[in-house]
CSV table of C-alpha atoms and ligand atoms in Angstrom, one decimal:
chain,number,residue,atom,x,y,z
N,89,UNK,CA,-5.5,-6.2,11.7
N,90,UNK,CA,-2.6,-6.6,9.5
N,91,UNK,CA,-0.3,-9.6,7.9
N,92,UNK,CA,3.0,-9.1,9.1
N,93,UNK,CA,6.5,-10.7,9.3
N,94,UNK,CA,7.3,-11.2,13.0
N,95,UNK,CA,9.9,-13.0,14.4
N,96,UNK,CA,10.5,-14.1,18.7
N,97,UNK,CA,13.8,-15.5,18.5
N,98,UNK,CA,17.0,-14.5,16.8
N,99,UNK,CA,18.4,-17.5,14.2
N,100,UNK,CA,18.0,-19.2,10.7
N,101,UNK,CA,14.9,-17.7,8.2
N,102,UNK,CA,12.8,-20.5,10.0
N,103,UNK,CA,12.1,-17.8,12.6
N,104,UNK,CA,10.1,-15.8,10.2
N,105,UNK,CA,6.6,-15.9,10.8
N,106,UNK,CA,3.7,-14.2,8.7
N,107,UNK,CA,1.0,-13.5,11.2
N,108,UNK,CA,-2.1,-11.1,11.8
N,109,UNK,CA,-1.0,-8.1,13.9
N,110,UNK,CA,-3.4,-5.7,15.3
N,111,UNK,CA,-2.2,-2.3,14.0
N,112,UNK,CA,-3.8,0.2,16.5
N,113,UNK,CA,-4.5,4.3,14.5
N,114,UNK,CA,-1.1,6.1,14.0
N,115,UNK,CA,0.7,7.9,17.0
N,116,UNK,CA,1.3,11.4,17.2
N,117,UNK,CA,4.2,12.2,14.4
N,118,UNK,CA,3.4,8.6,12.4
N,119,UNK,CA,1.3,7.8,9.9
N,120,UNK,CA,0.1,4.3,8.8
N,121,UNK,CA,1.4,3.7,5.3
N,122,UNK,CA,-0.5,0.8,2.9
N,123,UNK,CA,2.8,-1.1,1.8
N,124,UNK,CA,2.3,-1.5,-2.2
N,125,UNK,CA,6.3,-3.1,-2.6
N,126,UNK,CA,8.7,-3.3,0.5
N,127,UNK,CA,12.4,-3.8,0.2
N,128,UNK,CA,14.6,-6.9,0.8
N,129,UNK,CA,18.2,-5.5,2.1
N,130,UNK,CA,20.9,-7.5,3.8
N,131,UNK,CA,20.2,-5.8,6.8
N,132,UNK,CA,16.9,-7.3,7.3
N,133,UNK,CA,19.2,-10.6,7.9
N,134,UNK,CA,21.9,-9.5,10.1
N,135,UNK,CA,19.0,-8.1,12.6
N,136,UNK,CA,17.0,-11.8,11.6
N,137,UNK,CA,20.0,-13.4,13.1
N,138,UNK,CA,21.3,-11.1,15.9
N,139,UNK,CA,24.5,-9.4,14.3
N,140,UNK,CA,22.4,-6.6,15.0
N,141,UNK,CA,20.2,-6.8,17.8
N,142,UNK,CA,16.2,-5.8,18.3
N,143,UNK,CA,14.1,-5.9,21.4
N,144,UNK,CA,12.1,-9.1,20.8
N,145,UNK,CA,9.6,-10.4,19.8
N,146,UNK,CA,9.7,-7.8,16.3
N,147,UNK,CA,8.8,-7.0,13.0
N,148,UNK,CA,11.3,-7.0,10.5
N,149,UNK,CA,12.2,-5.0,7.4
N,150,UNK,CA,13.2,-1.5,6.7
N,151,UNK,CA,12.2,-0.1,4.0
N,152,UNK,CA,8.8,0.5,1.4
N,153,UNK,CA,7.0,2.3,-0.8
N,154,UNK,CA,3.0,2.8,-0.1
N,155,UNK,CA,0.5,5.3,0.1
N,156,UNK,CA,-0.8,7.0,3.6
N,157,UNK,CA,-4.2,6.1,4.9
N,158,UNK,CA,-4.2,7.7,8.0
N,159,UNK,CA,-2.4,10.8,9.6
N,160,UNK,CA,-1.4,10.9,13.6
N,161,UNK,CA,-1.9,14.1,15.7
N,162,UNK,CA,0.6,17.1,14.9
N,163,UNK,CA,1.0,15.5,11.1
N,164,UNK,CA,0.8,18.5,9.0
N,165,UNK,CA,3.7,17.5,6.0
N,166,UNK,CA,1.6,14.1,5.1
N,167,UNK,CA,-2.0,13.5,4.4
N,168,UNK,CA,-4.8,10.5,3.2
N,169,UNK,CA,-3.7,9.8,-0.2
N,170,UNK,CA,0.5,10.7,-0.6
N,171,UNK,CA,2.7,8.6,-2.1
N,172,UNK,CA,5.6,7.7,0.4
N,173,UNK,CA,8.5,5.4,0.9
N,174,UNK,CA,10.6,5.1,3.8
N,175,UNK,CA,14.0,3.0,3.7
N,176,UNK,CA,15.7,3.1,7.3
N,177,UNK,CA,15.3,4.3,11.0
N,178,UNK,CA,12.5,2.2,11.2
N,179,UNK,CA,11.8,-1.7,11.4
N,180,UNK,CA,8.5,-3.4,10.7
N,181,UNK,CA,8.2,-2.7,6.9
N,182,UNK,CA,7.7,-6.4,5.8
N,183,UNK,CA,4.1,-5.9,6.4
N,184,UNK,CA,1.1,-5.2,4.4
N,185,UNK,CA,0.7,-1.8,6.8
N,186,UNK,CA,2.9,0.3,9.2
N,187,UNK,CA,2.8,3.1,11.2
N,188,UNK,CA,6.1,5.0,10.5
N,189,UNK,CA,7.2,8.2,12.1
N,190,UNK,CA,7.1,11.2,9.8
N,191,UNK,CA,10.5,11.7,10.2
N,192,UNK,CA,12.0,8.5,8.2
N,193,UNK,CA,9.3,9.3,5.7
N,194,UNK,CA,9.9,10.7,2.2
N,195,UNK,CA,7.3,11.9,-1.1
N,196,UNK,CA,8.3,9.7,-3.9
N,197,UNK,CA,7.6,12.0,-7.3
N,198,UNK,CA,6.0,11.5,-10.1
N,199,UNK,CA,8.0,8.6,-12.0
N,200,UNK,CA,9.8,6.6,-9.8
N,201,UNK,CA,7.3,3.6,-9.1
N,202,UNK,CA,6.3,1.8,-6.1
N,203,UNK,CA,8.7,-1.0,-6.9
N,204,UNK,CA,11.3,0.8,-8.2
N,205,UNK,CA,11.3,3.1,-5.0
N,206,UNK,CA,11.2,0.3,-2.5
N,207,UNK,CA,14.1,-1.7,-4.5
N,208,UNK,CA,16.2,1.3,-4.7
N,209,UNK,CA,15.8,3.7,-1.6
N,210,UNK,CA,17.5,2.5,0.9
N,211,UNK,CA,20.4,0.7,-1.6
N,212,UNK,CA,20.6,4.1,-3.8
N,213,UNK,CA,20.5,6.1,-0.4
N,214,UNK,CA,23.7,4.4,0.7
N,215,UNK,CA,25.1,4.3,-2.9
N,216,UNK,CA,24.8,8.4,-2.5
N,217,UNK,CA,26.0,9.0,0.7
N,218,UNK,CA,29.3,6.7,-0.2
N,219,UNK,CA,30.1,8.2,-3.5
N,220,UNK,CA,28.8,12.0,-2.8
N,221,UNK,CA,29.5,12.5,0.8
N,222,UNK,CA,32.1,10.1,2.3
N,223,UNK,CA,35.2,10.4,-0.6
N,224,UNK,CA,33.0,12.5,-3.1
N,225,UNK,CA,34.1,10.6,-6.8
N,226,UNK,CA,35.7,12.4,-9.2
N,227,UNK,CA,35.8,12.1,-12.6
N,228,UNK,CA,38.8,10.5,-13.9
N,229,UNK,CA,39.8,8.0,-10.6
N,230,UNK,CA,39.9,4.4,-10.6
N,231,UNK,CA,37.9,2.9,-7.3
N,232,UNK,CA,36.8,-0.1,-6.4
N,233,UNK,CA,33.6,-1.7,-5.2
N,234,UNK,CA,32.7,-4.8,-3.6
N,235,UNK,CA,29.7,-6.8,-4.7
N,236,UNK,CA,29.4,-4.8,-7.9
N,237,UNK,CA,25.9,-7.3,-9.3
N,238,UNK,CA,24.2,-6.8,-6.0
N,239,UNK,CA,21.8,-4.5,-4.6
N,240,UNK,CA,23.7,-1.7,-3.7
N,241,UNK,CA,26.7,-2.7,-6.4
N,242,UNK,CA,24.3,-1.8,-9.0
N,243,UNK,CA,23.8,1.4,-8.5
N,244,UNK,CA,27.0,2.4,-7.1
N,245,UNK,CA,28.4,1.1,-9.6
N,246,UNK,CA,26.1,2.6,-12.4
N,247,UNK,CA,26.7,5.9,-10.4
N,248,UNK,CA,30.4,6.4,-10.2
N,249,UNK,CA,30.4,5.6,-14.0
N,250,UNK,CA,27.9,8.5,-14.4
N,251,UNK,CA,30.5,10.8,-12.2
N,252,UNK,CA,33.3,9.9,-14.5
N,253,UNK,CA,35.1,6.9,-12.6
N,254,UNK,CA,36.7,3.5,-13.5
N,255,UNK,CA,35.5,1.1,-11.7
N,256,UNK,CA,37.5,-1.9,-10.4
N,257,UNK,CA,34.3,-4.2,-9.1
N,258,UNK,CA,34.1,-7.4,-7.2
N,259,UNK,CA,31.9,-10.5,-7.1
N,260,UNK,CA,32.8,-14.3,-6.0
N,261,UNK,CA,30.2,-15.6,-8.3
N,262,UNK,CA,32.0,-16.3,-11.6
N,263,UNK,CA,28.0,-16.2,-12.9
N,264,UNK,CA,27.8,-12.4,-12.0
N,265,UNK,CA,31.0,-11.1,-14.3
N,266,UNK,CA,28.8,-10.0,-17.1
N,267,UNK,CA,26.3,-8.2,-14.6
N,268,UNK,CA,29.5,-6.4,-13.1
N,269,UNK,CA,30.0,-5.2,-16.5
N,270,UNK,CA,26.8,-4.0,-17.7
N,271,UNK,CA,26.6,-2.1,-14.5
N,272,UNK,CA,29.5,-0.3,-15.7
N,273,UNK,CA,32.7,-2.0,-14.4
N,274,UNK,CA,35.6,-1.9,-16.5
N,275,UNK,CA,37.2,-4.3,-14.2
N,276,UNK,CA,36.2,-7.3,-12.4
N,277,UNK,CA,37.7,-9.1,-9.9
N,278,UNK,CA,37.0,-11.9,-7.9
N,279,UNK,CA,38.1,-11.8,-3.9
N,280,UNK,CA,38.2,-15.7,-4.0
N,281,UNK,CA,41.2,-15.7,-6.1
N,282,UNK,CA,44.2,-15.0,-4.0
N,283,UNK,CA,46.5,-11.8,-4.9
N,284,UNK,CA,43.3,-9.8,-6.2
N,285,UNK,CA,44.1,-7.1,-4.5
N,286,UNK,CA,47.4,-7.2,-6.6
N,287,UNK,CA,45.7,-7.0,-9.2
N,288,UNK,CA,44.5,-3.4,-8.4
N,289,UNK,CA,47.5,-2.3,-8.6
N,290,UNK,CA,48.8,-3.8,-11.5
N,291,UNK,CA,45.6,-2.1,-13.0
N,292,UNK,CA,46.6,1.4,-11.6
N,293,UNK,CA,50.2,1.1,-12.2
N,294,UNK,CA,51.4,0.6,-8.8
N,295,UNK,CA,49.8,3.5,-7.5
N,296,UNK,CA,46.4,2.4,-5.4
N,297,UNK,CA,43.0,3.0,-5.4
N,298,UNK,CA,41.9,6.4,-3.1
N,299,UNK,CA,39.0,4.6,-1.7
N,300,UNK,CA,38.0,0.9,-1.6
N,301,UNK,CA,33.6,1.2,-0.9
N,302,UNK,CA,33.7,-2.5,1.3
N,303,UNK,CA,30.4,-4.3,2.5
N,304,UNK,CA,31.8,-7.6,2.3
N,305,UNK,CA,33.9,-7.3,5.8
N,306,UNK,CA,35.9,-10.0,7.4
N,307,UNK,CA,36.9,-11.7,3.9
N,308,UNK,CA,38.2,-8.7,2.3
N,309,UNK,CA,39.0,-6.2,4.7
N,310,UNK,CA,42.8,-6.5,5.2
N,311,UNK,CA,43.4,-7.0,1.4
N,312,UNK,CA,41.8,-3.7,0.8
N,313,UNK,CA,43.8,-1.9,2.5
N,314,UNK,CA,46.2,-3.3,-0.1
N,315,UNK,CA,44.6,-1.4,-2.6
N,316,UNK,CA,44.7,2.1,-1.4
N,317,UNK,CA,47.1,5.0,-2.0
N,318,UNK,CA,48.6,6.6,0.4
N,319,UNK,CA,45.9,8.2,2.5
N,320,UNK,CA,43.5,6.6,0.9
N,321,UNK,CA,40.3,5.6,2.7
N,322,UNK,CA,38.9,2.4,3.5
N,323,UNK,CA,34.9,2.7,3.3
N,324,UNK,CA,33.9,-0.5,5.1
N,325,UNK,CA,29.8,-0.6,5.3
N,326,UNK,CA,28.7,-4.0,5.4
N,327,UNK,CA,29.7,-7.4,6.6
N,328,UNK,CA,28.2,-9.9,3.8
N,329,UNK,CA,31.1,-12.4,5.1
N,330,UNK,CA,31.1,-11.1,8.6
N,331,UNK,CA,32.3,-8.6,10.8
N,332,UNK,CA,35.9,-6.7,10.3
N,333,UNK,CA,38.4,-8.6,13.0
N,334,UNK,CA,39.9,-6.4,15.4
N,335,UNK,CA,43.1,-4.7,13.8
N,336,UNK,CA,45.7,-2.4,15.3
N,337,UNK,CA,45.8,1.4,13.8
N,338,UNK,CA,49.1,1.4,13.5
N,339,UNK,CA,48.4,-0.8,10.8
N,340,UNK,CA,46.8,2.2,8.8
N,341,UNK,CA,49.7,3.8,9.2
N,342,UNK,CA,52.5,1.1,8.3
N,343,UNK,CA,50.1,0.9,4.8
N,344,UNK,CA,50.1,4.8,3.7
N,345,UNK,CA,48.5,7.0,6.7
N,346,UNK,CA,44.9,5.4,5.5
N,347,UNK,CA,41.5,6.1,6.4
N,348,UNK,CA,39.2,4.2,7.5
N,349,UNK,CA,35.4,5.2,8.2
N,350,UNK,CA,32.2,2.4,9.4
N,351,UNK,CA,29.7,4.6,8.6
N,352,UNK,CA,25.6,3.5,8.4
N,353,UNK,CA,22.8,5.4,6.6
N,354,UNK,CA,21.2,6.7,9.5
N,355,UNK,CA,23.8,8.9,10.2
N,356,UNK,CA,24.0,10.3,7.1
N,357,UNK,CA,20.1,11.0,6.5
N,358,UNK,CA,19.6,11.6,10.2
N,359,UNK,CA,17.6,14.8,9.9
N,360,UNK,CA,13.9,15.0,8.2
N,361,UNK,CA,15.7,17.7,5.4
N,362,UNK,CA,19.1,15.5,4.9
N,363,UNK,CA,16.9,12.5,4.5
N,364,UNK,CA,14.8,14.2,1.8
N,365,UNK,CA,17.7,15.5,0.2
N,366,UNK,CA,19.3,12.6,-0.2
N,367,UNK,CA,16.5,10.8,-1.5
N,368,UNK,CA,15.9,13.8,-4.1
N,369,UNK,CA,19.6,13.5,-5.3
N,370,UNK,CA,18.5,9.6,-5.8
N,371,UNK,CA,15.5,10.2,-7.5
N,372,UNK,CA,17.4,13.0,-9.8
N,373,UNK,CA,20.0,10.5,-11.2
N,374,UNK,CA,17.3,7.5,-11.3
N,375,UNK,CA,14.6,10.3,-12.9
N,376,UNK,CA,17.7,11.2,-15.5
N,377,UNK,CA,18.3,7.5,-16.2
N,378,UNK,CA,21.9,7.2,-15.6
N,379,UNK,CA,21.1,5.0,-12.8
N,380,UNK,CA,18.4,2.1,-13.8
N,381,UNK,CA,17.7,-0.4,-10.9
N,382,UNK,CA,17.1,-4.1,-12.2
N,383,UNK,CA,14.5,-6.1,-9.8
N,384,UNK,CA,15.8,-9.1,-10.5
N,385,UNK,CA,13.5,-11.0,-7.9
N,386,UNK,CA,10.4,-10.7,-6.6
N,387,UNK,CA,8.3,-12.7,-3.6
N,388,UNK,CA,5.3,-12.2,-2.1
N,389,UNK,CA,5.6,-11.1,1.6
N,390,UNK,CA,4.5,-14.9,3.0
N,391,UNK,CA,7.6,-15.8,0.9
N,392,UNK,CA,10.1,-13.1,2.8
N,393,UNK,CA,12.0,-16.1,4.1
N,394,UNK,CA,12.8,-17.7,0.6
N,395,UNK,CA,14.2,-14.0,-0.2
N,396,UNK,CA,16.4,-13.7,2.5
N,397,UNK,CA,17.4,-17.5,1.9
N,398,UNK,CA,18.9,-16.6,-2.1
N,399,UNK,CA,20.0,-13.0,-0.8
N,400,UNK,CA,22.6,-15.0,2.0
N,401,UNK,CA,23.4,-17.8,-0.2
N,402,UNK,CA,25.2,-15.3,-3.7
N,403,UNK,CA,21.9,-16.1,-5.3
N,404,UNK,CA,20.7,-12.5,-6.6
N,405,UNK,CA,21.6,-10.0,-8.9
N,406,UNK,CA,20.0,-6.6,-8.3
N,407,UNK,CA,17.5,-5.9,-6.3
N,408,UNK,CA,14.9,-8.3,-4.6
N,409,UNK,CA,11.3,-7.0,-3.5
N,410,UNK,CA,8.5,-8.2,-2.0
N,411,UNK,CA,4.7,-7.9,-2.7
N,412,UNK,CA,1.9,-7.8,0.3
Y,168,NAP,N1,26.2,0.7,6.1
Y,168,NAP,C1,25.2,1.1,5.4
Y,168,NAP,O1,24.7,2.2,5.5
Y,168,NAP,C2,24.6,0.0,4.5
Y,168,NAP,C3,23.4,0.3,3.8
Y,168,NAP,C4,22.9,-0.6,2.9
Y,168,NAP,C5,23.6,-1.8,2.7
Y,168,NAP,N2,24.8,-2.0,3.4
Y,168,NAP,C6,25.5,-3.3,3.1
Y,168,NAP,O2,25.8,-3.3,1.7
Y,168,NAP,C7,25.9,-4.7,1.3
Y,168,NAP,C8,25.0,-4.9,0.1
Y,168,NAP,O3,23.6,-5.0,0.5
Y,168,NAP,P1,22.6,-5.5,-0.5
Y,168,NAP,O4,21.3,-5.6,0.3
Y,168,NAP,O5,22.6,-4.7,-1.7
Y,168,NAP,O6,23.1,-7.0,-0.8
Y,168,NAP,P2,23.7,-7.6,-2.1
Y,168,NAP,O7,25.0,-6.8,-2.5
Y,168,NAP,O8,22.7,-7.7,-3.1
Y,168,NAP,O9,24.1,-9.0,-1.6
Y,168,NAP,C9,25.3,-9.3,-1.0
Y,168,NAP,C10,26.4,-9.8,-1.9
Y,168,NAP,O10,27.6,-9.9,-1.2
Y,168,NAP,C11,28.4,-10.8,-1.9
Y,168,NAP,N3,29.2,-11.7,-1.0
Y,168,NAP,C12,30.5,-11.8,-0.9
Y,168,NAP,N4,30.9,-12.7,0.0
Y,168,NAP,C13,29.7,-13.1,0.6
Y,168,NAP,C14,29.5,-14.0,1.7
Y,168,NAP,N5,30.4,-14.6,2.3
Y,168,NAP,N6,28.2,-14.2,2.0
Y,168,NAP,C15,27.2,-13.5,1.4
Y,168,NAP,N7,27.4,-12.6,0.4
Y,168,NAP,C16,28.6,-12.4,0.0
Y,168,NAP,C17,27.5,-11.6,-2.8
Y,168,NAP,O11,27.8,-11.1,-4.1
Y,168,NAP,P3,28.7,-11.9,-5.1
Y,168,NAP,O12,28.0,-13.2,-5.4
Y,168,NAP,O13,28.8,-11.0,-6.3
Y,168,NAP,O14,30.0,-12.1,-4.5
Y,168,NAP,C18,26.1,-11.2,-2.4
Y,168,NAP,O15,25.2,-11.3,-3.5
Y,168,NAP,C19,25.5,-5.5,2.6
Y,168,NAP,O16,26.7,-6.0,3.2
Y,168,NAP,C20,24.8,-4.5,3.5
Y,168,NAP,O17,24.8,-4.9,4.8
Y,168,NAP,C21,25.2,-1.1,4.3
């Protein structure tokens, strides 16, 4: 038995329930993992309220940091005793235990704590596949980033400053200006005020942004694009606001031949070695402290519903963790 997060029906953070599960011995290729902190990610409430659909009745939560009490058959990288953390690929982490499959699971080193692993995998994951992988940053551009206070802002954002970039960020909470900046913006904008993506250019002299890193969606989308330099490229990787309306291509290229990529973690961590990697180049810059991650909130795992309640409503800065 287990306390766990389960939920039968798709809707508000009512649906959360915190239940005993039976947790039966790890498959072959899992192992069960004692949660110590698990993750709170906006994620956890599109698939809470069917943006993003799971078979029901489910768990919930994707990612945490714990050590492994038990090993499945055929588990030779993992035994009793590791510390671990996994951050996506797999759903059921707001528990106090979980059998994961080996292949979503990383070794945390030495220095990077529990909490500070499960606040900033799956966040600092995405942070470097955006600013590494998709439009590598270089030093000496002006970019932009949405929700520069939040989870994934702050390390972005902290990131790109390390990699030698100006960063134009965003937040529609007047309250989180001076959080923008001690992450590292030079800029801040907010999308609330009408003609702020004018303002990006009046920054840049006219010329654009190359890339716009977008997980608001729907509310910001189309201005973005208003942003960019020719063949710029539109990153859009989240839909705080909603989902991106339909929109024609030609659109792309009446704006300057632009790019635009919807990309998710999984498919940029979607092999056992390219997982680890990326976690490693995570843990390098956090190890290095040019990234430090701020857990602004913390809940205990009953509480998961609270948590997702101030992460929907603008409420956090940072990251937001919860304890089993
Ligand atoms: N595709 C991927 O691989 C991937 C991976 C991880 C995360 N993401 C996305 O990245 C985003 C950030 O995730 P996070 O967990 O770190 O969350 P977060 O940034 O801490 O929280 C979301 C923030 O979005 C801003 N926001 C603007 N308009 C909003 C609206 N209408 N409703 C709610 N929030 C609004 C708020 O910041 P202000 O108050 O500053 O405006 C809010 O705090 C999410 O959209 C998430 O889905 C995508």
């Amino acid at each position: 038995m287990t306390k766990a997060i389960r939920f039968e029906k798709t809707g508000g953070s009512d649906v959360l329930q915190y239940v005993d599960v039976d947790l039966p011995p790890p498959g072959p290729g899992q192992v069960r993992v004692r949660n110590t902190a698990i993750g709170v990610n906006f994620i956890d409430t599109y698939q809470r309220t069917g943006l993003y659909k799971l078979p029901l009745p489910s768990g919930l939560g994707s990612e945490a940091a714990g050590i492994v009490e038990a090993v499945g058959e055929g588990v030779s990288r993992f035994k009793p005793g590791d510390r671990v953390g996994y951050a996506s690929g797999f759903v059921g982490a707001y528990a106090q235990a979980a059998n994961v499959p080996t292949a979503r699971l990383m070794k945390l080193p030495e220095g990077i704590s529990d909490e500070i692993a499960a606040a900033a995998m799956l966040k600092g994951m995405t942070a470097q596949y955006l600013l590494r992988r998709i439009h590598p940053v270089q030093a000496g551009e002006t970019i932009v980033f949405h929700a520069a206070a939040g989870g994934v802002g702050q390390i972005a954002v902290q990131w790109a400053k390390h990699l030698g970039a100006t960063i134009i960020g965003t937040t529609t909470s007047p309250s989180k200006v001076e959080q923008c900046k001690a992450n590292g913006c030079a800029h801040v904008l907010n999308t609330h005020d009408a003609g702020w993506e004018k303002k990006v250019r009046e920054i840049t002299g006219g010329a654009g942004v190359p890339v716009v890193y977008d997980s608001i969606g729907k509310d910001t989308f189309l201005a973005g694009l208003d942003c960019l330099r020719p063949r710029g490229i539109m990153v859009t990787y989240g839909n705080a606001s909603g989902p991106v309306d339909p929109f024609s291509p030609a659109l792309l290229a009446q704006k300057g031949s632009l790019f635009v990529t919807r990309p998710i973690l999984g498919h940029y961590t979607s092999t056992p070695e390219e997982l680890q990697q990326t976690a490693d180049d995570l843990f390098a810059v956090l190890a290095s402290g040019a990234v430090k991650v701020a857990i602004n909130h913390r809940y205990a795992l009953k509480d998961a519903a609270k948590a997702q309640d101030e992460l929907v409503a603008n409420r956090t800065t940072g990251a937001t963790i919860l304890i089993p």
